[in-house]
Short mmCIF file of C-alpha atoms in Angstrom, two decimals:
data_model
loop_
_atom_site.label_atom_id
_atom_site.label_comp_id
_atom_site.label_asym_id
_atom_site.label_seq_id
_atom_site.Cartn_x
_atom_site.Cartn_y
_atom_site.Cartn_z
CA UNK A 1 -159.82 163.23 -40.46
CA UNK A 2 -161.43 160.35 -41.62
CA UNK A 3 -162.70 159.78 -45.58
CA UNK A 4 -164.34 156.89 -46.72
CA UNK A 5 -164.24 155.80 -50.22
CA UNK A 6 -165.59 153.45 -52.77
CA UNK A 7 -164.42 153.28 -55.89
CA UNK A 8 -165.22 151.45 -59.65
CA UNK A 9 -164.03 151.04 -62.73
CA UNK A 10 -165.07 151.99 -66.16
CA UNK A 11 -169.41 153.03 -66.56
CA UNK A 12 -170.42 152.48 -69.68
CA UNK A 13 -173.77 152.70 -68.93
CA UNK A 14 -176.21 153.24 -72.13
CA UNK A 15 -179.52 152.13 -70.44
CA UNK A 16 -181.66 153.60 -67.77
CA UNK A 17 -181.40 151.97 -64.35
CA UNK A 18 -184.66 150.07 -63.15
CA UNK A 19 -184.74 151.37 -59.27
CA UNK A 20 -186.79 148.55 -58.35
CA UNK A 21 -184.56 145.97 -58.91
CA UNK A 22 -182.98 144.32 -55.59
CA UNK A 23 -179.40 144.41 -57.28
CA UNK A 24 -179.38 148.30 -57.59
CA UNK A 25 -180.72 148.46 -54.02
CA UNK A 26 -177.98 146.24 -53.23
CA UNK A 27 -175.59 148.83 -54.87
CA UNK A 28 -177.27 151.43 -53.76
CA UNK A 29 -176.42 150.82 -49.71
CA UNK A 30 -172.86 150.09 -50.65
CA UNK A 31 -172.21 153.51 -52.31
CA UNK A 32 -174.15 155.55 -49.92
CA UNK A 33 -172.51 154.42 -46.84
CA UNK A 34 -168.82 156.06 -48.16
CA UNK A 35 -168.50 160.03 -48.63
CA UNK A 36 -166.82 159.69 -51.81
CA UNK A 37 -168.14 157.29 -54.20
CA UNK A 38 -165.95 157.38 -57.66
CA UNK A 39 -166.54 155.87 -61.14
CA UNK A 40 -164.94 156.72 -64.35
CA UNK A 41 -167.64 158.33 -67.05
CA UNK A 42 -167.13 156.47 -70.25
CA UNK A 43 -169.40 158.34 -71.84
CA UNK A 44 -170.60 160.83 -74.20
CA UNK A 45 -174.11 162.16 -73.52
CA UNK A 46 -176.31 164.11 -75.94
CA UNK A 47 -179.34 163.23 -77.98
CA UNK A 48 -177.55 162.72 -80.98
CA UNK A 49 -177.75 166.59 -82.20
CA UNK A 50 -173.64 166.43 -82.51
CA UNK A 51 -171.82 164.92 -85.38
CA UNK A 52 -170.06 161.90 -85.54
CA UNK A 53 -166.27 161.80 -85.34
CA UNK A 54 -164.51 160.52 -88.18
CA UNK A 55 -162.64 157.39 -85.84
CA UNK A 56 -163.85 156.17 -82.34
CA UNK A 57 -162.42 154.35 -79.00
CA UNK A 58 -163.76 151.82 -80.90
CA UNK A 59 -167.47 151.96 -80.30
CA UNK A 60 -169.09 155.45 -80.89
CA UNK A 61 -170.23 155.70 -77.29
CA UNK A 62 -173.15 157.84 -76.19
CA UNK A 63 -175.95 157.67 -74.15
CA UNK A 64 -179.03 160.10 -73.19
CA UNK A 65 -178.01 162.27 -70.95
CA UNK A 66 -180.90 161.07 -68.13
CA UNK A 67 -178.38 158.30 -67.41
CA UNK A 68 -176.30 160.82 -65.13
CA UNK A 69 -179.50 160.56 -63.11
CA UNK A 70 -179.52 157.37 -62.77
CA UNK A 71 -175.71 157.07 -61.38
CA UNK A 72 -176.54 160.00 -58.94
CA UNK A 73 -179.50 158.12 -57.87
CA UNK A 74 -177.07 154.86 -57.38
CA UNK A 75 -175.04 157.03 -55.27
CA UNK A 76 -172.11 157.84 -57.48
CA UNK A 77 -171.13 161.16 -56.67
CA UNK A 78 -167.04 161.71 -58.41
CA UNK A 79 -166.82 161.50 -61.87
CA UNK A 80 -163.60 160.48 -64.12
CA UNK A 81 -164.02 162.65 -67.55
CA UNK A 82 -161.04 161.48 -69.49
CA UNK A 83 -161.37 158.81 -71.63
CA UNK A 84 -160.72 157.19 -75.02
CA UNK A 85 -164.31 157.54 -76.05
CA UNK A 86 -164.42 161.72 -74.80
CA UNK A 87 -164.40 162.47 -78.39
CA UNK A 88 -166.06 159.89 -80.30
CA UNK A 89 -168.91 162.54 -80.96
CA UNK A 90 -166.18 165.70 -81.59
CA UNK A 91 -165.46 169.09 -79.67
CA UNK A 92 -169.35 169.49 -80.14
CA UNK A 93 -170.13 166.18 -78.39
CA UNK A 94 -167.82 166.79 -75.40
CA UNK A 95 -168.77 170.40 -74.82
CA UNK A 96 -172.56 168.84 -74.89
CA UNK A 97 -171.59 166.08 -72.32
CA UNK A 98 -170.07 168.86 -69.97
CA UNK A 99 -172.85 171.16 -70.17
CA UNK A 100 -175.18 168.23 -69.00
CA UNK A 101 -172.34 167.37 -66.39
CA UNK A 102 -173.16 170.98 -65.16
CA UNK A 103 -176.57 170.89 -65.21
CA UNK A 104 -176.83 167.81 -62.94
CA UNK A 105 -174.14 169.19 -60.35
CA UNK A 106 -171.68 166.86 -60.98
CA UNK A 107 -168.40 166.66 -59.76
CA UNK A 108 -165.61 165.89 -62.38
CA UNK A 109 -162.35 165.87 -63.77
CA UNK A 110 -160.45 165.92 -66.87
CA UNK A 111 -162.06 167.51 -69.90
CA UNK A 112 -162.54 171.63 -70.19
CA UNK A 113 -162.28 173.39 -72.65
CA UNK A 114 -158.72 173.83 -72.34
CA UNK A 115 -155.77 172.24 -70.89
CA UNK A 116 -155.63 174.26 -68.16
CA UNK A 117 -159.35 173.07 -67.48
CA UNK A 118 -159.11 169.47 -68.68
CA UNK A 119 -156.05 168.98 -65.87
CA UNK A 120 -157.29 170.68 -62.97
CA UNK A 121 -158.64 168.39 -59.89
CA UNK A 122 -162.44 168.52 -59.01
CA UNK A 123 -162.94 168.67 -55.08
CA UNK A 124 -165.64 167.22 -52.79
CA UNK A 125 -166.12 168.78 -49.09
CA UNK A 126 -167.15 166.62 -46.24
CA UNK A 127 -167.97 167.31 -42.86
CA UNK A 128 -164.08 165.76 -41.98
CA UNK A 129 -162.49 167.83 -45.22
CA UNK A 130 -162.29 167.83 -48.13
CA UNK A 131 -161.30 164.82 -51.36
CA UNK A 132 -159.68 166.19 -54.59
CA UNK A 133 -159.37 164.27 -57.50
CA UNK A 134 -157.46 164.32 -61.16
CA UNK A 135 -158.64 162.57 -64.31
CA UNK A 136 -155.70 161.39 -66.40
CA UNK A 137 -156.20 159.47 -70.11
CA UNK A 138 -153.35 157.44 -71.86
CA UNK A 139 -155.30 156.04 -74.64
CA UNK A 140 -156.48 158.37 -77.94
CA UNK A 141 -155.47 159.90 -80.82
CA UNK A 142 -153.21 163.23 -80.57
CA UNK A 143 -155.74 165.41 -81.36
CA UNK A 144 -157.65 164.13 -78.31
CA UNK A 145 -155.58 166.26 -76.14
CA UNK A 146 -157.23 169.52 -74.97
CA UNK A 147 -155.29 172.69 -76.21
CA UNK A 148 -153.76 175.24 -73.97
CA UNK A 149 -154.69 178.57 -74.12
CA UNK A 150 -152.84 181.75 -75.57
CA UNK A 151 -152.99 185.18 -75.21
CA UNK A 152 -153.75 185.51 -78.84
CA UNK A 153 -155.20 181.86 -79.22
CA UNK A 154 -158.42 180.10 -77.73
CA UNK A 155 -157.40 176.72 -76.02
CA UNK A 156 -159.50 173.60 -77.95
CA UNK A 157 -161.54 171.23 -75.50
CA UNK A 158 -160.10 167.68 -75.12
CA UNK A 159 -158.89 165.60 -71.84
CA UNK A 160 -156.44 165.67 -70.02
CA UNK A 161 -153.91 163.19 -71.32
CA UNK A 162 -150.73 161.61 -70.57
CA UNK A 163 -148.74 160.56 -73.05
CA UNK A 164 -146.27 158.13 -73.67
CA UNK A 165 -143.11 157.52 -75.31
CA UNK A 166 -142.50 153.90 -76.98
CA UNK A 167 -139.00 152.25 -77.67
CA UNK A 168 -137.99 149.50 -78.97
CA UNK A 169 -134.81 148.49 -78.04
CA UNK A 170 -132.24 145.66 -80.59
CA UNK A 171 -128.56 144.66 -80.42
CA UNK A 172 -126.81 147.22 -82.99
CA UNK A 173 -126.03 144.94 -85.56
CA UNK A 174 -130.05 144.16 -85.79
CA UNK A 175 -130.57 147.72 -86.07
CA UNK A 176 -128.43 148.27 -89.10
CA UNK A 177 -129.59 145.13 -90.66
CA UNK A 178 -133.45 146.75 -90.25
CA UNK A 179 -132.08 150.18 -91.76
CA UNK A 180 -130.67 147.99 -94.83
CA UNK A 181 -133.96 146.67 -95.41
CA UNK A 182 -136.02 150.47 -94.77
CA UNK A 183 -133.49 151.55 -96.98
CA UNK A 184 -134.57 149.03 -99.94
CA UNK A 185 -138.35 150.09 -99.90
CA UNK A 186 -140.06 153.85 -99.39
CA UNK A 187 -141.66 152.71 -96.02
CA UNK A 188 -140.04 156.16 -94.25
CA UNK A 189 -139.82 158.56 -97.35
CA UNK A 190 -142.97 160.09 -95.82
CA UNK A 191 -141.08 160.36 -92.57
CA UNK A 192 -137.76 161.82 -94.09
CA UNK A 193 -139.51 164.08 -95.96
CA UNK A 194 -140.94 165.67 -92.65
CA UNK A 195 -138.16 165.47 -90.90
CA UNK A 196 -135.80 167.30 -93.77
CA UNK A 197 -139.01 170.32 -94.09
CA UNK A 198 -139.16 170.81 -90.17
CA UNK A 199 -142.27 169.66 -89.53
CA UNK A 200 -141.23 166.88 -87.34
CA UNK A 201 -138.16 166.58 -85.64
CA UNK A 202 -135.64 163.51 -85.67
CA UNK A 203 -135.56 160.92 -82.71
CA UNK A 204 -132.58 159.80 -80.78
CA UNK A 205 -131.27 156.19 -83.06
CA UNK A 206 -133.47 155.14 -85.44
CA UNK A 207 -137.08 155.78 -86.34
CA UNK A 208 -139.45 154.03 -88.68
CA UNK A 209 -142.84 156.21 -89.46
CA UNK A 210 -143.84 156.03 -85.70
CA UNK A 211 -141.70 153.51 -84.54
CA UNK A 212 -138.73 153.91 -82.73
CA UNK A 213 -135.68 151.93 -82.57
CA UNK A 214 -132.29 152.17 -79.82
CA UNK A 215 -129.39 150.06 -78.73
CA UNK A 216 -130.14 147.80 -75.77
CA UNK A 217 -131.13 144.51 -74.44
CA UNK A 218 -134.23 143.77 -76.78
CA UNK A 219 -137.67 144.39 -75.55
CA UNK A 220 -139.74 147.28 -75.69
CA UNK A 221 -140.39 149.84 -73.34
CA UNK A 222 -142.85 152.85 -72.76
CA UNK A 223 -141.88 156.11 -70.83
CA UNK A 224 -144.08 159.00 -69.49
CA UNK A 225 -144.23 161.75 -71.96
CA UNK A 226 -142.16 164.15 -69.56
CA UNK A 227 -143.56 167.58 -70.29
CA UNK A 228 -147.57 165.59 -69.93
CA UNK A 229 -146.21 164.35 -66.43
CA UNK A 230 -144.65 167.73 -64.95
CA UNK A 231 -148.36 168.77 -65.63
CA UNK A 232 -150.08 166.18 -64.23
CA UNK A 233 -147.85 166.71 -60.89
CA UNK A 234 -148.01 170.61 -60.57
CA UNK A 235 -151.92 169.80 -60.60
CA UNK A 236 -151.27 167.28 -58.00
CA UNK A 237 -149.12 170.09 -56.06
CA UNK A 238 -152.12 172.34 -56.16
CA UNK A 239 -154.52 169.38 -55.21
CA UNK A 240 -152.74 168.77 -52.03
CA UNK A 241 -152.48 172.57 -51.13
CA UNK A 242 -156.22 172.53 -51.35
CA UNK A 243 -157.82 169.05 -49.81
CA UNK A 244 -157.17 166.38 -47.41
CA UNK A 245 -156.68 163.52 -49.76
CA UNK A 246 -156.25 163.09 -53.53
CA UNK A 247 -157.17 160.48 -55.67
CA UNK A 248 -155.51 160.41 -59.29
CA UNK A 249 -158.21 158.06 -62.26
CA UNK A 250 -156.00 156.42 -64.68
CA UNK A 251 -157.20 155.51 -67.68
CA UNK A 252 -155.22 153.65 -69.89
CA UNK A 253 -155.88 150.50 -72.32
CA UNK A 254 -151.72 149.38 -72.92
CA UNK A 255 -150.25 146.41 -72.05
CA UNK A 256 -146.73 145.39 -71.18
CA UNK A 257 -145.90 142.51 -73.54
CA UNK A 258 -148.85 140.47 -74.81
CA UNK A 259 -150.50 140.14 -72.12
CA UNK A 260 -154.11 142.74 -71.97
CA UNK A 261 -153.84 141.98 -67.26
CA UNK A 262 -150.34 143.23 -66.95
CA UNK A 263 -150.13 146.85 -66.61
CA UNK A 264 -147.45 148.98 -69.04
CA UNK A 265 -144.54 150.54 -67.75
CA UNK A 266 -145.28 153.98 -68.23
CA UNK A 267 -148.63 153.25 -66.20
CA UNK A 268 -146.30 152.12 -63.21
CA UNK A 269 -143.89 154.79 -63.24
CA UNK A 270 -146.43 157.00 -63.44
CA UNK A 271 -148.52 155.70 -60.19
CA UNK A 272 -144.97 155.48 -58.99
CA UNK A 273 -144.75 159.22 -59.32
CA UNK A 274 -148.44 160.20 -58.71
CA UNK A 275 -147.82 158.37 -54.69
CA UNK A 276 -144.43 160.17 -54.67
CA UNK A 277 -146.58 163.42 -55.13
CA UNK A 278 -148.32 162.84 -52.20
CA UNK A 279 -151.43 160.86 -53.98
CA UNK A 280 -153.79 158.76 -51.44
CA UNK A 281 -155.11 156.26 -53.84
CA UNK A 282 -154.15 155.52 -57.99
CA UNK A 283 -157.52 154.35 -59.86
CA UNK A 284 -156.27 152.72 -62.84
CA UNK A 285 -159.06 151.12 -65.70
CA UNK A 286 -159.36 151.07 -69.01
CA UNK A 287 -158.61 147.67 -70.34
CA UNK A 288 -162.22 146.45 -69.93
CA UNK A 289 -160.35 143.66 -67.06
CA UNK A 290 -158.75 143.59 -63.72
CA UNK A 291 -155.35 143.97 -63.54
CA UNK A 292 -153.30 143.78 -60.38
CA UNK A 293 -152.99 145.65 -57.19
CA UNK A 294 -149.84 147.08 -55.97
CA UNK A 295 -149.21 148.79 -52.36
CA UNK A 296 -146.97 151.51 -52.91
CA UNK A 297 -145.16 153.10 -49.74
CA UNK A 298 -148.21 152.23 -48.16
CA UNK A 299 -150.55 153.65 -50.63
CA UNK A 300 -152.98 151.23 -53.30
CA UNK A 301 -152.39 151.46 -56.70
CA UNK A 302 -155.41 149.61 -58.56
CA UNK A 303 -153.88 149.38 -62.03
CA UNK A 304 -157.45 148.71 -63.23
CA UNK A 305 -160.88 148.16 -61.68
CA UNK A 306 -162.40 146.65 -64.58
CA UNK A 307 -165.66 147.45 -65.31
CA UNK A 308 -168.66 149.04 -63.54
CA UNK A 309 -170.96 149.08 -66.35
CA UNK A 310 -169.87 147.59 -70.01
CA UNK A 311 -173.19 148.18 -72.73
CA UNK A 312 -171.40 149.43 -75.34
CA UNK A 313 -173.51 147.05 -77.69
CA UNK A 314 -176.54 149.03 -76.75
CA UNK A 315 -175.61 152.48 -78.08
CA UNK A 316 -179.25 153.59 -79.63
CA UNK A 317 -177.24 155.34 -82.88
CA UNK A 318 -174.04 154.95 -84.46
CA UNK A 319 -172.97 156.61 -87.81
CA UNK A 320 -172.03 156.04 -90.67
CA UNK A 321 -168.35 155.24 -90.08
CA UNK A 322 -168.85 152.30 -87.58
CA UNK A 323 -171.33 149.99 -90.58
CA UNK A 324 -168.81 150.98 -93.24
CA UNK A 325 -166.04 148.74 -90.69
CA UNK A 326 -168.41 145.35 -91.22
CA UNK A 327 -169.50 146.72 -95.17
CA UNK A 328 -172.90 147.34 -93.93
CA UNK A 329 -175.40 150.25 -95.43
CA UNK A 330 -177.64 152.25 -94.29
CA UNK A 331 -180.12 149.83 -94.27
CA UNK A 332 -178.40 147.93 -91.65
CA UNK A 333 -179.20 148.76 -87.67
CA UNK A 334 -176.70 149.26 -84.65
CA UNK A 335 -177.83 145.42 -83.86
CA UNK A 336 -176.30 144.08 -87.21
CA UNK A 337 -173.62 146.26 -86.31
CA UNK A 338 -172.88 144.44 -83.16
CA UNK A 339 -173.76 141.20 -84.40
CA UNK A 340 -171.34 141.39 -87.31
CA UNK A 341 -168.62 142.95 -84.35
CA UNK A 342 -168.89 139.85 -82.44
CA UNK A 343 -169.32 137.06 -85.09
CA UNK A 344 -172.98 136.71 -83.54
CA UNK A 345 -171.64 136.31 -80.09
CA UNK A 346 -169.06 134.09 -80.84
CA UNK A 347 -165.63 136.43 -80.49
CA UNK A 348 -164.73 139.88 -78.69
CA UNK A 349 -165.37 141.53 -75.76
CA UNK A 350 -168.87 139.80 -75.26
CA UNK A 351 -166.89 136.12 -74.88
CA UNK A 352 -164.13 137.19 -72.37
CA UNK A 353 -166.03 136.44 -69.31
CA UNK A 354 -163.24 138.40 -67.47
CA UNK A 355 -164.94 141.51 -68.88
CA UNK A 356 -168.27 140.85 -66.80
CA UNK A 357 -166.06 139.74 -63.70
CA UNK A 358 -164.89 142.81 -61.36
CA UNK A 359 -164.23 144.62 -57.73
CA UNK A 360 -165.04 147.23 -55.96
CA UNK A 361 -162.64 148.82 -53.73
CA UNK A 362 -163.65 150.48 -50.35
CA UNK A 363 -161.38 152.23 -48.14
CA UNK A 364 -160.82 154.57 -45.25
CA UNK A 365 -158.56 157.40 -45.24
CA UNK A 366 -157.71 158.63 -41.50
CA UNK A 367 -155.31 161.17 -40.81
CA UNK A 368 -153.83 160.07 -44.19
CA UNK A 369 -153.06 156.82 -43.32
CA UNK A 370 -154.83 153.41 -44.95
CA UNK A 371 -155.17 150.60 -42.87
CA UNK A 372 -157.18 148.19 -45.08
CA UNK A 373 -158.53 148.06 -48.36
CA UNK A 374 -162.06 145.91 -48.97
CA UNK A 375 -162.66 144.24 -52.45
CA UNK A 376 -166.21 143.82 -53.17
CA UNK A 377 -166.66 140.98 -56.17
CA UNK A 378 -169.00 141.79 -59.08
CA UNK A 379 -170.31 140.69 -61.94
CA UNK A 380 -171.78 141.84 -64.66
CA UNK A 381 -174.32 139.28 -66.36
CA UNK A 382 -171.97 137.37 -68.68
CA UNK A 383 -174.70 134.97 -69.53
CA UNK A 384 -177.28 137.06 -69.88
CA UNK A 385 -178.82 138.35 -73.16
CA UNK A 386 -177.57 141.88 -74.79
CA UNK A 387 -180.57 143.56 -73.65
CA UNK A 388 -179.42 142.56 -69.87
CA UNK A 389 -175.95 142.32 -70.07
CA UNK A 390 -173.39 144.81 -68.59
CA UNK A 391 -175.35 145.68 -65.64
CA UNK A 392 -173.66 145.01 -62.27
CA UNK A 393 -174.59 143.52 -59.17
CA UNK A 394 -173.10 141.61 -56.22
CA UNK A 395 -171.32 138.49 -57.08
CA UNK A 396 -171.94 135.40 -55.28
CA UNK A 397 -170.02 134.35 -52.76
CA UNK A 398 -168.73 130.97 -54.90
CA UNK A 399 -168.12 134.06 -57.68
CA UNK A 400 -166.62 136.61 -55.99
CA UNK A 401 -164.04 133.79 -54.63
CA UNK A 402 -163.42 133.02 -57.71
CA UNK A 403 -163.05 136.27 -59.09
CA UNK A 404 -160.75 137.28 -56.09
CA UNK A 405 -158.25 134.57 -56.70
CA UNK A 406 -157.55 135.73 -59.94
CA UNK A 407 -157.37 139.06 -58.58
CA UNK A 408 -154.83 137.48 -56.14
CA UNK A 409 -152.50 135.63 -59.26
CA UNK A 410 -152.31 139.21 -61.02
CA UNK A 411 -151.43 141.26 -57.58
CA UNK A 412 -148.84 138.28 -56.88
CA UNK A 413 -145.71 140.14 -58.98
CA UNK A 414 -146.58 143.34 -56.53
CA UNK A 415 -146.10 140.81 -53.25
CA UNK A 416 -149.56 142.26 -52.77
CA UNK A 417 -151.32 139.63 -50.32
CA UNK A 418 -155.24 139.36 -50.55
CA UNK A 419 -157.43 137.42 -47.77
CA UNK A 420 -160.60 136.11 -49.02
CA UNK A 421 -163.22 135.76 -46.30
CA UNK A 422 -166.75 134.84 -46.79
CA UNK A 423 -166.41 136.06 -50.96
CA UNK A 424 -164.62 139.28 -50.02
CA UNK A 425 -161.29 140.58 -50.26
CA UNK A 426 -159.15 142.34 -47.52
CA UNK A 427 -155.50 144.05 -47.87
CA UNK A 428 -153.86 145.17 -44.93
CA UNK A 429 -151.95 147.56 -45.44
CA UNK A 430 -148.61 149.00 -43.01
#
């Protein structure tokens, strides 16, 4: 058996491709030389005939739903579903983006209008076999979650999410002088209150609202929520019953410490545990930047793949909500919007040149072994106006060294060695 793969980042993708242009061609061959060409869909698509919700991954993301055409036409051809921004637009918006999904034939993964749907894998059959493939999300609100379904209860649509548990950890003596000064104000009465009623049950040491405090070596610490994971890894059970290879998509925006490149904890035990399930390849993104590459009993682990496609300061509509943020009316356009985001250009996403800088990862899967992984530099038209910015093509070869020796400082805690040859990257792997 023998699978090749290429695989992006985050598409954010909010304008129409031009098919003419020599950097989509470019793309174009890339993509259709692999059988399974992966991207996560950061998107909602609709024509704005769904309502708003009332919060947001932090742009209200949405695009007409002819843009699916346009990443078929690249090549793209496996879909990530489960993302931050999978309800910006409500139940109605992500039902909307999965009937248009449908009607284009795509192949995706994690959102349904259940649990059961939202976690199961999506599969693509080749002339060698066949590729499965689970969507996983770590960043949203709890109601993002789809629900599972009862005998006497309809399941609600949502993703299929991990969660995570938080700690913070402080010598006991700190602990008790924090609970002296809780205990001075009503910061946790709302807490108690639930707690006493039922409605939420105590943690383990000592909580504040959402925050939770234990004994230990200070530092703080994220876990896989464990009843998400057992989930996540029956699916994975079933996925390897039914394909060749599996691929688990990671999105998650957390950090470990205060640094956006290093990947959480939770994120590694839980690629940890995805490989120990038998998982080909972990597709991390999310953060909007690289982060490093591990190679994990002989399997990659791309904690992110940056981005594919970042417009989200060309979404055509955004409601009400998003100009109340900057004290805008509704006289004001999505451009002021932006404008006011971003200081006019001067802070945010839009000045991290990281976020236009990224890879593409191809690989070959034979006989469930990978030998090598290719990193494919691109960028994404940091200095380029709005109108033209976000779109990606090949990086130069001065750029994509560039690029890959940053790559190379982040992947240097895994021991994970990259060669750069002629503004490429190569892993070998076993």
């Amino acid at each position: 058996m023998n699978f090749s793969i290429v695989a992006t980042g985050d598409s954010l993708l909010t304008q129409r491709l031009p098919k003419n242009d020599p950097s989509c061609l470019a793309l174009k061959e890339i993509f259709e030389q692999a059988d399974i060409r992966f991207t996560n869909f950061e998107l909602q698509v609709h024509d704005f005939e769904v309502s708003p919700s009332a919060v947001s991954g932090g742009t209200w993301v949405a695009a007409r739903p002819d843009v699916i055409k346009d990443l078929k036409w690249l090549g793209l051809n496996m879909f990530a579903g489960a993302t931050n921004h999978s309800l910006d637009w409500g139940h109605e918006g992500l039902v909307t983006t999965m009937r248009h999904l449908n009607e284009n034939d795509c192949v995706y993964a994690g959102i349904g209008m259940n649990l059961a749907e939202a976690s199961m894998p999506c599969y693509i059959d080749t002339p060698d076999g066949r590729v499965a493939m689970i969507s996983v999300c770590s960043t949203g609100k709890d109601w993002h979650i789809a629900g599972e379904q009862r005998p006497d209860v309809k399941g609600r649509p949502g993703i299929n999410m991990l969660r995570f548990d938080l700690i913070n950890y402080l010598p006991k003596e700190d602990i008790e002088v924090l609970r002296k000064i809780v205990d001075k104000t009503y910061v946790n009465a709302r807490r108690l209150q639930l707690e006493r009623e039922g409605f939420i049950k105590a943690e383990e040491g000592f909580a504040v609202g959402t925050n939770r405090f234990e004994v230990g070596e200070p530092g703080t610490k994220t876990f896989c929520n464990k009843k998400d994971l057992q989930r996540i890894l029956k699916y994975i059970s079933e996925a390897k019953r039914q394909a060749d290879v599996v691929l688990v998509s990671h999105h998650a925006h957390e950090f470990r410490g205060l640094d956006k490149g290093v990947a959480s904890d939770f994120a590694r035990e839980f690629a940890h545990a995805c490989i120990d399930a038998g998982v080909d390849a972990f597709l991390g993104h999310g953060p909007h930047i690289l982060r490093g590459i591990e190679i994990y009993k002989n399997k990659p682990v791309f904690y992110s793949l940056g981005d594919f496609f970042i417009q989200n300061d060309s979404v055509e509509r955004q409601p009400a909500d998003f100009f109340d943020i900057y004290n805008l009316g509704p006289d004001n356009t999505p451009s002021d919007g932006w404008s006011a985001r971003s200081k006019n250009g001067t802070s945010g996403l839009v000045v991290n040149k990281k976020v236009f800088e990224s890879v593409i990862a191809r690989f070959d899967v034979r006989d469930g072994a990978i030998s090598q992984v290719e990193l494919i530099p691109i960028t994404l038209g940091f200095e380029k106006q709005r109108s033209r910015k976000g779109r990606p093509e090949l990086a130069s070869a001065a750029d994509g060294t560039k690029i890959l020796t940053g790559l190379q400082a982040l992947s240097d805690e895994f021991n994970t060695k990259i060669e750069i040859k002629d503004g490429r990257g190569f892993i070998k792997i076993g």
